[in-house]
PDB file of C-alpha atoms in Angstrom:
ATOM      1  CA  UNK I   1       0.969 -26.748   6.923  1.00 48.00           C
ATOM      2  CA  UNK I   2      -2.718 -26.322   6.062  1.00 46.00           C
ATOM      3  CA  UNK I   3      -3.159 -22.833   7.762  1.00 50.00           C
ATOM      4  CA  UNK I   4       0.144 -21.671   6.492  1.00 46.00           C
ATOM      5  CA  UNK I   5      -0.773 -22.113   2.473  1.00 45.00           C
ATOM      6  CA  UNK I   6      -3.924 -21.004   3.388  1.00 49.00           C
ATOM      7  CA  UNK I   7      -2.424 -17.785   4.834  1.00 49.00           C
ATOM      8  CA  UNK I   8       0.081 -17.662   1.900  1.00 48.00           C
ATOM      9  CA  UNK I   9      -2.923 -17.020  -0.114  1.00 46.00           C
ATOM     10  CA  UNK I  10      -4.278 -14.345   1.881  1.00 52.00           C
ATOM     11  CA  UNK I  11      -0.995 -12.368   1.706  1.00 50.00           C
ATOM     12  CA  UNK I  12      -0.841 -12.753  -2.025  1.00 48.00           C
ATOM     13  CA  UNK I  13      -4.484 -11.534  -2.122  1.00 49.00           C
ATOM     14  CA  UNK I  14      -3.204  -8.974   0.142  1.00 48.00           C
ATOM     15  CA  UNK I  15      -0.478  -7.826  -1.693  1.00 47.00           C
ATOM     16  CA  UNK I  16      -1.847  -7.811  -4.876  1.00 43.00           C
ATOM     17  CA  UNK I  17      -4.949  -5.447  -3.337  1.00 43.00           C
ATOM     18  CA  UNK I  18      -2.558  -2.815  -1.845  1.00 44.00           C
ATOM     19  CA  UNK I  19      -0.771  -2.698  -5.467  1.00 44.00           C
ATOM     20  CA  UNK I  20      -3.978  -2.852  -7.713  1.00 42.00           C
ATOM     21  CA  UNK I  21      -6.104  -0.678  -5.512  1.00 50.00           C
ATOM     22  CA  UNK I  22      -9.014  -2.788  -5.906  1.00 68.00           C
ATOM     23  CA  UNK I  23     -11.280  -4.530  -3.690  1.00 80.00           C
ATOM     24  CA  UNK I  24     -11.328  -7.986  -2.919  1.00 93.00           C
ATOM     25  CA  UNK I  25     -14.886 -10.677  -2.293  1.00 95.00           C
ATOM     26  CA  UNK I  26     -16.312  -9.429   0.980  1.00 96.00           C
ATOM     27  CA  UNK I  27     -15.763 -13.350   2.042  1.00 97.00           C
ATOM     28  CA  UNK I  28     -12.109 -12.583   1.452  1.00 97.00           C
ATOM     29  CA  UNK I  29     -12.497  -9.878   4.268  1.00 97.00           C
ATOM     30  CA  UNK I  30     -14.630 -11.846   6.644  1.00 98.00           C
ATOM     31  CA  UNK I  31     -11.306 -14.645   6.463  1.00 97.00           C
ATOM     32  CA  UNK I  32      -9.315 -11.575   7.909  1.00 97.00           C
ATOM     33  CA  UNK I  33     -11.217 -10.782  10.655  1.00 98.00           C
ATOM     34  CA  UNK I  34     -11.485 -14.900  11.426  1.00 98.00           C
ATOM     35  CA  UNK I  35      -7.719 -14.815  11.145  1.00 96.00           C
ATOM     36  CA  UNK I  36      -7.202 -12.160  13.418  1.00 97.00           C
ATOM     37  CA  UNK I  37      -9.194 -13.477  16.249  1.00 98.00           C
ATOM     38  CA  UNK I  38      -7.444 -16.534  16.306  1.00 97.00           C
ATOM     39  CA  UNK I  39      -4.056 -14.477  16.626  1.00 96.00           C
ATOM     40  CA  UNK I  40      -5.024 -13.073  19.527  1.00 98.00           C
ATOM     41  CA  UNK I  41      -6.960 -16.009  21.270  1.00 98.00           C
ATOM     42  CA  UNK I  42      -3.449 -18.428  20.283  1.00 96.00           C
ATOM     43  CA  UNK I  43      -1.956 -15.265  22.375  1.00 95.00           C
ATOM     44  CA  UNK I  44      -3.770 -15.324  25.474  1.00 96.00           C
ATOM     45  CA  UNK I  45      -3.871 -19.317  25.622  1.00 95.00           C
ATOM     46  CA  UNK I  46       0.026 -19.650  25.692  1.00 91.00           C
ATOM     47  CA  UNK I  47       1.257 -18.637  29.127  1.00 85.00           C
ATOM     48  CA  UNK I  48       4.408 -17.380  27.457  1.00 86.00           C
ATOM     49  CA  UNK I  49       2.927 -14.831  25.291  1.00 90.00           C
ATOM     50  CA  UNK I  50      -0.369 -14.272  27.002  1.00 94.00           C
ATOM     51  CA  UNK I  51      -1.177 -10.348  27.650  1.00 95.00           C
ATOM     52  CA  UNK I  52      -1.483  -9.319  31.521  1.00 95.00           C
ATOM     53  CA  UNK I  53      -4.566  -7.924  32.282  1.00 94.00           C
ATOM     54  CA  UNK I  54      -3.525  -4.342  33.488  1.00 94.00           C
ATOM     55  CA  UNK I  55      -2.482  -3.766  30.244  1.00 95.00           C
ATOM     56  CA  UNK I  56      -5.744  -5.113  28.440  1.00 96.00           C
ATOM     57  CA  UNK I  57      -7.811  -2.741  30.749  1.00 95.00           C
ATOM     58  CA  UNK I  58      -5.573   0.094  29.854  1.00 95.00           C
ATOM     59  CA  UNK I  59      -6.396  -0.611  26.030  1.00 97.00           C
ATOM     60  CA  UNK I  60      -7.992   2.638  24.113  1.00 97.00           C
ATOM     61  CA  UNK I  61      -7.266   0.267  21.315  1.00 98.00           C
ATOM     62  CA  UNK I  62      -5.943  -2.954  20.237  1.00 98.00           C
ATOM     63  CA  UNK I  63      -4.479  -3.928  16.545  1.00 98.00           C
ATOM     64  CA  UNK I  64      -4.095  -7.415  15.539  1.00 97.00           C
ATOM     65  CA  UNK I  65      -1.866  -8.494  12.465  1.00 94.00           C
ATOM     66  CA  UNK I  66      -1.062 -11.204  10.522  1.00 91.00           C
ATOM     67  CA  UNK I  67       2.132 -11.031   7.973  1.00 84.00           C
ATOM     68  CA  UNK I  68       4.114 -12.578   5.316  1.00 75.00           C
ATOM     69  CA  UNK I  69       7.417 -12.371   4.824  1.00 63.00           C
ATOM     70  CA  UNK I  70       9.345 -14.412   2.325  1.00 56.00           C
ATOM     71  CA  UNK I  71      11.299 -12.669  -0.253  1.00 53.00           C
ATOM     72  CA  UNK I  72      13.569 -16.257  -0.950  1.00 47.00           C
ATOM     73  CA  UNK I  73      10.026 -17.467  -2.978  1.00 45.00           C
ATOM     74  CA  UNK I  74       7.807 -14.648  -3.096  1.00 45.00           C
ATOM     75  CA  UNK I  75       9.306 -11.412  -2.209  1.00 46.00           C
ATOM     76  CA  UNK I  76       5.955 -10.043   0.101  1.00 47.00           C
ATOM     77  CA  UNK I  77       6.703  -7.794   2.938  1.00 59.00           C
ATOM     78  CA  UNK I  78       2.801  -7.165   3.024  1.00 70.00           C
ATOM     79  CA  UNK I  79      -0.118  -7.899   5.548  1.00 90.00           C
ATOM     80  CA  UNK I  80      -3.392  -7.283   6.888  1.00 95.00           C
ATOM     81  CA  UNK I  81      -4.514  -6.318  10.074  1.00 97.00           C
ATOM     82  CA  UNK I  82      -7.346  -5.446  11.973  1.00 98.00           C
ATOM     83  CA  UNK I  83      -8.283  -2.424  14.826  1.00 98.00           C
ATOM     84  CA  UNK I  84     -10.414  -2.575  17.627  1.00 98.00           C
ATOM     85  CA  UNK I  85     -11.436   0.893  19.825  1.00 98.00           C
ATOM     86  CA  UNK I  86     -12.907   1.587  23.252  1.00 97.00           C
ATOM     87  CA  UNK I  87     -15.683   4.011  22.674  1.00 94.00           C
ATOM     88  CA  UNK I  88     -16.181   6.288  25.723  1.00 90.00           C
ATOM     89  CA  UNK I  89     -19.033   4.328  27.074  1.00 91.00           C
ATOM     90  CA  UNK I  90     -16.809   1.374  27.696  1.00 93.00           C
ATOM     91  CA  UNK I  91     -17.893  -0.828  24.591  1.00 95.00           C
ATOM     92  CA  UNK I  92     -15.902  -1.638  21.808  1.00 97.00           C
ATOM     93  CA  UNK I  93     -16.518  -0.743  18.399  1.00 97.00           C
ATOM     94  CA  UNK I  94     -16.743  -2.216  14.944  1.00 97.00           C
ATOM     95  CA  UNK I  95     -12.911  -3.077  13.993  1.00 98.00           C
ATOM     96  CA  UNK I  96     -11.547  -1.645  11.282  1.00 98.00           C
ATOM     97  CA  UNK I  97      -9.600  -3.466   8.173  1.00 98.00           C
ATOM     98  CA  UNK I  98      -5.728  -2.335   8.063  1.00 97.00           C
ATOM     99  CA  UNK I  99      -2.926  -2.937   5.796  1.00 96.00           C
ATOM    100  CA  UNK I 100       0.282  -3.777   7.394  1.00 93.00           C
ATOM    101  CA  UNK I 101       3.903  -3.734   6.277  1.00 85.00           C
ATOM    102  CA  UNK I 102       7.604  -4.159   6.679  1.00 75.00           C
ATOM    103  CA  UNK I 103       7.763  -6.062   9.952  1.00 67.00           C
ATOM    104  CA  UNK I 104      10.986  -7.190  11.127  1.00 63.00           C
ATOM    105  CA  UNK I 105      10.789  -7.841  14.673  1.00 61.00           C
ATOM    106  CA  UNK I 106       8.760 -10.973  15.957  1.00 47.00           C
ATOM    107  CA  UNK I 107       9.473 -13.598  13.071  1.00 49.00           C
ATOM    108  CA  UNK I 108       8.575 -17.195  14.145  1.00 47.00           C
ATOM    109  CA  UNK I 109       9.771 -20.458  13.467  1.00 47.00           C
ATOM    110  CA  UNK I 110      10.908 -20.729   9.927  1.00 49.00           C
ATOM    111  CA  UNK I 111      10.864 -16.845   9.599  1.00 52.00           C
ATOM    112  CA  UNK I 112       7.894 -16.683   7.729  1.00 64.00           C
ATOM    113  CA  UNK I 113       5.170 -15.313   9.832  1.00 71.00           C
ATOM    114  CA  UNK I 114       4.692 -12.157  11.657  1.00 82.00           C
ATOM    115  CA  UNK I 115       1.593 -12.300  14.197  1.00 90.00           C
ATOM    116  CA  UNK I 116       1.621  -9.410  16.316  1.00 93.00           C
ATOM    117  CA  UNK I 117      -0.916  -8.007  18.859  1.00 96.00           C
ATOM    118  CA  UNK I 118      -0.592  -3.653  19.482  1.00 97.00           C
ATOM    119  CA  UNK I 119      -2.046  -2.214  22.395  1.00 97.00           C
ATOM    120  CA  UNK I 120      -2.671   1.339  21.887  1.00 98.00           C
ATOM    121  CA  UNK I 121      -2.931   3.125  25.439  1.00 96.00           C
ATOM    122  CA  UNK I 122      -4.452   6.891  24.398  1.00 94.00           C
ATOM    123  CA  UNK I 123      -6.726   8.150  22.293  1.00 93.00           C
ATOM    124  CA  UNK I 124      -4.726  10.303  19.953  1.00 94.00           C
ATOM    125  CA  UNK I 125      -2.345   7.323  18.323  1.00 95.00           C
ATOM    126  CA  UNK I 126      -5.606   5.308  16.559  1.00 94.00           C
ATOM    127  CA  UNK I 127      -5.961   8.823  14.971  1.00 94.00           C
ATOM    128  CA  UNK I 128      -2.610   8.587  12.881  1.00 95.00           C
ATOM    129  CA  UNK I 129      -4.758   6.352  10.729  1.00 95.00           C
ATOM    130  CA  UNK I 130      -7.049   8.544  10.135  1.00 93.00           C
ATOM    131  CA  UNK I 131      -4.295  10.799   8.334  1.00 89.00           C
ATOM    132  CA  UNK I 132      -1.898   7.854   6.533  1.00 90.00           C
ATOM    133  CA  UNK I 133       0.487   5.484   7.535  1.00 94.00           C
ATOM    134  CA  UNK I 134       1.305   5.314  11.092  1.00 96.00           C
ATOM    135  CA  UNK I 135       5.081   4.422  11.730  1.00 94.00           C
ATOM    136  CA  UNK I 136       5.181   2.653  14.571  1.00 94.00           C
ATOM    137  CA  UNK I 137       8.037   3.370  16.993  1.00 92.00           C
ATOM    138  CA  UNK I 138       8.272   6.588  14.808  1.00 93.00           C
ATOM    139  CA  UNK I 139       5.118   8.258  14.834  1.00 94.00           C
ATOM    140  CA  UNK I 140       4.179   7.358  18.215  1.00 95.00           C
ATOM    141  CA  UNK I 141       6.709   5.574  20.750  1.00 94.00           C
ATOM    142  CA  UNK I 142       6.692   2.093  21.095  1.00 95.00           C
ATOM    143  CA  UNK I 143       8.252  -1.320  23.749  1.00 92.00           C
ATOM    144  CA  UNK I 144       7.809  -4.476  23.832  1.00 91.00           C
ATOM    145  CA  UNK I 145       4.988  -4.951  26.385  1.00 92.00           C
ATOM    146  CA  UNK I 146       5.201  -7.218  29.349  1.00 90.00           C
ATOM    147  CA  UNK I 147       3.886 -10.750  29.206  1.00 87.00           C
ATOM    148  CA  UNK I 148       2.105 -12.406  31.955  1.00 85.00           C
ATOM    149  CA  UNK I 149       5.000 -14.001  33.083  1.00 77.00           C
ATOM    150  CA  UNK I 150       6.872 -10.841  33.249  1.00 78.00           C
ATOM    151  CA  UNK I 151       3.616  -9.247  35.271  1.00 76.00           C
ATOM    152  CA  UNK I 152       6.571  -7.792  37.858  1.00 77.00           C
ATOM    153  CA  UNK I 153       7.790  -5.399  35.001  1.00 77.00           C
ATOM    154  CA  UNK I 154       4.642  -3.705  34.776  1.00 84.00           C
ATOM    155  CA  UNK I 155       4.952   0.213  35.739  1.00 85.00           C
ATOM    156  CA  UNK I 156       2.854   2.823  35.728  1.00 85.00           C
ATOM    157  CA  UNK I 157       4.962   4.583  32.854  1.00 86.00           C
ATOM    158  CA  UNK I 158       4.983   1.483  31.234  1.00 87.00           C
ATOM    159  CA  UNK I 159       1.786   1.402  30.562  1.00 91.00           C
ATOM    160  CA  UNK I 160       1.003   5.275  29.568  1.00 90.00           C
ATOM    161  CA  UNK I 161       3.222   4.192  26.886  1.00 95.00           C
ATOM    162  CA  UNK I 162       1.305   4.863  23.144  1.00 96.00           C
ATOM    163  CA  UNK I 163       2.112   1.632  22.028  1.00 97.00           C
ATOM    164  CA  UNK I 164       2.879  -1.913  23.895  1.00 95.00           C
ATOM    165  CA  UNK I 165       4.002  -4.529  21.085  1.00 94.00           C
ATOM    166  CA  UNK I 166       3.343  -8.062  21.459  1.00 93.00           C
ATOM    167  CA  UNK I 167       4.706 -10.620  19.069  1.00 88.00           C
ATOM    168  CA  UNK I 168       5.712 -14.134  18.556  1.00 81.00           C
ATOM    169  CA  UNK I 169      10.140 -13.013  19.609  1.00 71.00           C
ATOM    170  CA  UNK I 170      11.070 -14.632  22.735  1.00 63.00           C
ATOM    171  CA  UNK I 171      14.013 -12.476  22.286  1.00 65.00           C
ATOM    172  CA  UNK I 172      12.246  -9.010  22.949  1.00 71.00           C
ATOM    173  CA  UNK I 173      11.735  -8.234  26.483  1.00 74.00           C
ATOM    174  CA  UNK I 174       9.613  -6.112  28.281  1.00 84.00           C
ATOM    175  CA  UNK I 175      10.104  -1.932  28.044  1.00 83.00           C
ATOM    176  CA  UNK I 176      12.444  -2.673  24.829  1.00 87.00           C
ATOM    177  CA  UNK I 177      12.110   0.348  22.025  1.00 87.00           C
ATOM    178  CA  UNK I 178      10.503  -1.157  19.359  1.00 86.00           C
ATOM    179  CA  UNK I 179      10.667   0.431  15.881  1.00 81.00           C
ATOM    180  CA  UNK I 180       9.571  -1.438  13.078  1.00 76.00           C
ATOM    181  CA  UNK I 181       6.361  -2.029  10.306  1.00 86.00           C
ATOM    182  CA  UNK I 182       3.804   0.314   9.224  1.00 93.00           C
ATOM    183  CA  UNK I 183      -0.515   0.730   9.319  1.00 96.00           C
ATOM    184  CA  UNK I 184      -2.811   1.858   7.259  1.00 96.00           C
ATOM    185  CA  UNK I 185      -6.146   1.354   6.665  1.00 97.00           C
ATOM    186  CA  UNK I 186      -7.695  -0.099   4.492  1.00 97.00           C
ATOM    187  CA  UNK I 187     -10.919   1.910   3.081  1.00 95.00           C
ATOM    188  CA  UNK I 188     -11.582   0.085   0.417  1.00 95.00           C
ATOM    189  CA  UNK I 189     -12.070  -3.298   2.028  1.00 97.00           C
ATOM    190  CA  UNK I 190     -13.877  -1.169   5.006  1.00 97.00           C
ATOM    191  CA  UNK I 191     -16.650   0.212   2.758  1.00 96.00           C
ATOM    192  CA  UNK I 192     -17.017  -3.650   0.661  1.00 97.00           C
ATOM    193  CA  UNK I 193     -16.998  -5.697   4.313  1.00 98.00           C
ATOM    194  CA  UNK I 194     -19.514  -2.791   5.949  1.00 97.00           C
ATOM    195  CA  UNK I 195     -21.336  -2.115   2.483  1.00 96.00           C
ATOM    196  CA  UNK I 196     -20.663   1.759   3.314  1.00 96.00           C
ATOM    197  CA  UNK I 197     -19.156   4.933   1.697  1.00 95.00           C
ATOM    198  CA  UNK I 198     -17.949   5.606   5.549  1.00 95.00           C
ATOM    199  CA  UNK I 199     -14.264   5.186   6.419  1.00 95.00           C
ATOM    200  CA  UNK I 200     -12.061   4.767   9.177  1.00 96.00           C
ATOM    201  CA  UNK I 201     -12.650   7.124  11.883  1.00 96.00           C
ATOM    202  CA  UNK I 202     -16.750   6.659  11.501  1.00 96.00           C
ATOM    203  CA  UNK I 203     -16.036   2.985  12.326  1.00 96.00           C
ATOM    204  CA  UNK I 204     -14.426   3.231  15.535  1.00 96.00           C
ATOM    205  CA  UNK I 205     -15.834   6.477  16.451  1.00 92.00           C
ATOM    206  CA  UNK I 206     -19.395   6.558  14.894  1.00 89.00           C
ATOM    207  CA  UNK I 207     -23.034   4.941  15.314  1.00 87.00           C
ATOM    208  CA  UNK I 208     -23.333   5.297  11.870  1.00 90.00           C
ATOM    209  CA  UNK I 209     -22.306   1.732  10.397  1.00 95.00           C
ATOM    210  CA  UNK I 210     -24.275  -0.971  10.926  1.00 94.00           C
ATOM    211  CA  UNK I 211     -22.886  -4.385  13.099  1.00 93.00           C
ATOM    212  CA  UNK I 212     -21.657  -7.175  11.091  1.00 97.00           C
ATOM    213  CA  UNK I 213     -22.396 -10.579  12.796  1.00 97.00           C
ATOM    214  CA  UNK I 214     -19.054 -11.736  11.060  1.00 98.00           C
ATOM    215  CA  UNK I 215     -17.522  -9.637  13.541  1.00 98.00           C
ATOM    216  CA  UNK I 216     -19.196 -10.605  16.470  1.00 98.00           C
ATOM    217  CA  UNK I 217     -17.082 -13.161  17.933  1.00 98.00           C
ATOM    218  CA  UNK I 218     -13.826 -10.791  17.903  1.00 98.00           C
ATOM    219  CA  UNK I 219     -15.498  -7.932  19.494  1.00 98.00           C
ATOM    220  CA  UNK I 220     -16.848 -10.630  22.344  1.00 98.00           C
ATOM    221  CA  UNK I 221     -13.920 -12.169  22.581  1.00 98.00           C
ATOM    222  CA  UNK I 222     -12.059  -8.286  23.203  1.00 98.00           C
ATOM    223  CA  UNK I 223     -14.719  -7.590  25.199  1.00 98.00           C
ATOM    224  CA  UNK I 224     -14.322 -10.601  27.398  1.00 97.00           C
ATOM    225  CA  UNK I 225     -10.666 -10.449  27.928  1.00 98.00           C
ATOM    226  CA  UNK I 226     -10.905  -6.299  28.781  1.00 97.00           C
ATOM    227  CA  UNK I 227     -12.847  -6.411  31.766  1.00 93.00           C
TER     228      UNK I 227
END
């Protein structure tokens, strides 16, 4: 009950930042990132939603985000995220700060939270954020990606698939078309967490923005689980 409130303050902060177009504490931002890494690490605990590990190696990219949803009390279809990119040396980069929207697949238990894990298998689909909004299952096509449990599913085409969704549904199964939610990032809350005028694509691309040990334990973590 404690983390939910807690995250029901997050969205509203959220919300209310995507609206105002303002910037919120930089301790606000480092919360995100905290939030986000224990998405993905509650993922790969739980057998039944843990990500194989052919698909983590075939990462260019991973998104991570954490959602609201409850119009019966507050109306918020609003989020945060966070993205994570495989520079060409192997290493991953700083991650990003997204906005994320208008989920409706992968509600859990009490259909208030959306936690869902993207892995993003080429280069060019990170890039739609660099232009906007990225769509996904429109912009770029999309399935439910195979679970650990469902490692016999995995194919070849499967995974040269842009974009492998993994959330909390036990109802979506493996190669299923997923359309559903939107990204965008977040520049604002990239330039107060990084303390830069730099945006997006120099984050994940660039040398140019200095390591935030806030950070740190995500990009280990992604590191660790990529090998």
């Amino acid at each position: 009950m404690k983390r939910f409130l807690s995250f029901v303050l997050i969205a509203l902060a959220a919300t209310s930042s995507i609206h105002a177009e303002r910037s919120l504490p930089r301790d606000d931002y480092v919360k995100r990132f905290e939030s986000c890494e224990a998405v993905i690490r509650e993922f790969m605990q739980d057998p039944e939603y843990a990500i194989p590990k052919e698909v983590l190696r075939a990462a260019k990219a991973i998104v991570i985000t954490n959602q609201f949803k409850a119009g019966f009390l507050f109306g918020l279809k609003d989020g945060y995220g966070v993205i994570i990119a495989r520079r060409a040396d192997g290493t991953w980069s700083n991650p990003g700060l997204l906005n994320a929207g208008e989920a409706s697949f992968g509600l859990q238990i009490g259909g208030t939270a959306i936690e869902t894990i993207y892995i993003l298998t080429d280069d060019s689909t990170p890039r739609i954020l660099y232009k906007g909004r990225f769509n996904i299952g429109v912009d770029a096509k999309a399935v439910a990606g195979p679970k650990v449990a469902e490692a016999e599913r995995i194919t070849k085409s499967m995974l040269e698939t842009p974009v492998l969704v993994y959330t909390k549904n036990k109802g979506l199964f493996a190669g299923v078309s997923v359309r559903g939610g939107w990204l965008q990032a977040n520049n604002n809350a990239n330039r107060t967490f990084y303390n830069t005028r730099y945006t997006l694509p120099e984050i994940l691309q660039g040398t140019w923005v200095s390591n935030q040990p806030e950070t740190d334990p995500l990009v280990n973590y992604v590191a660790q689980i990529t090998r």
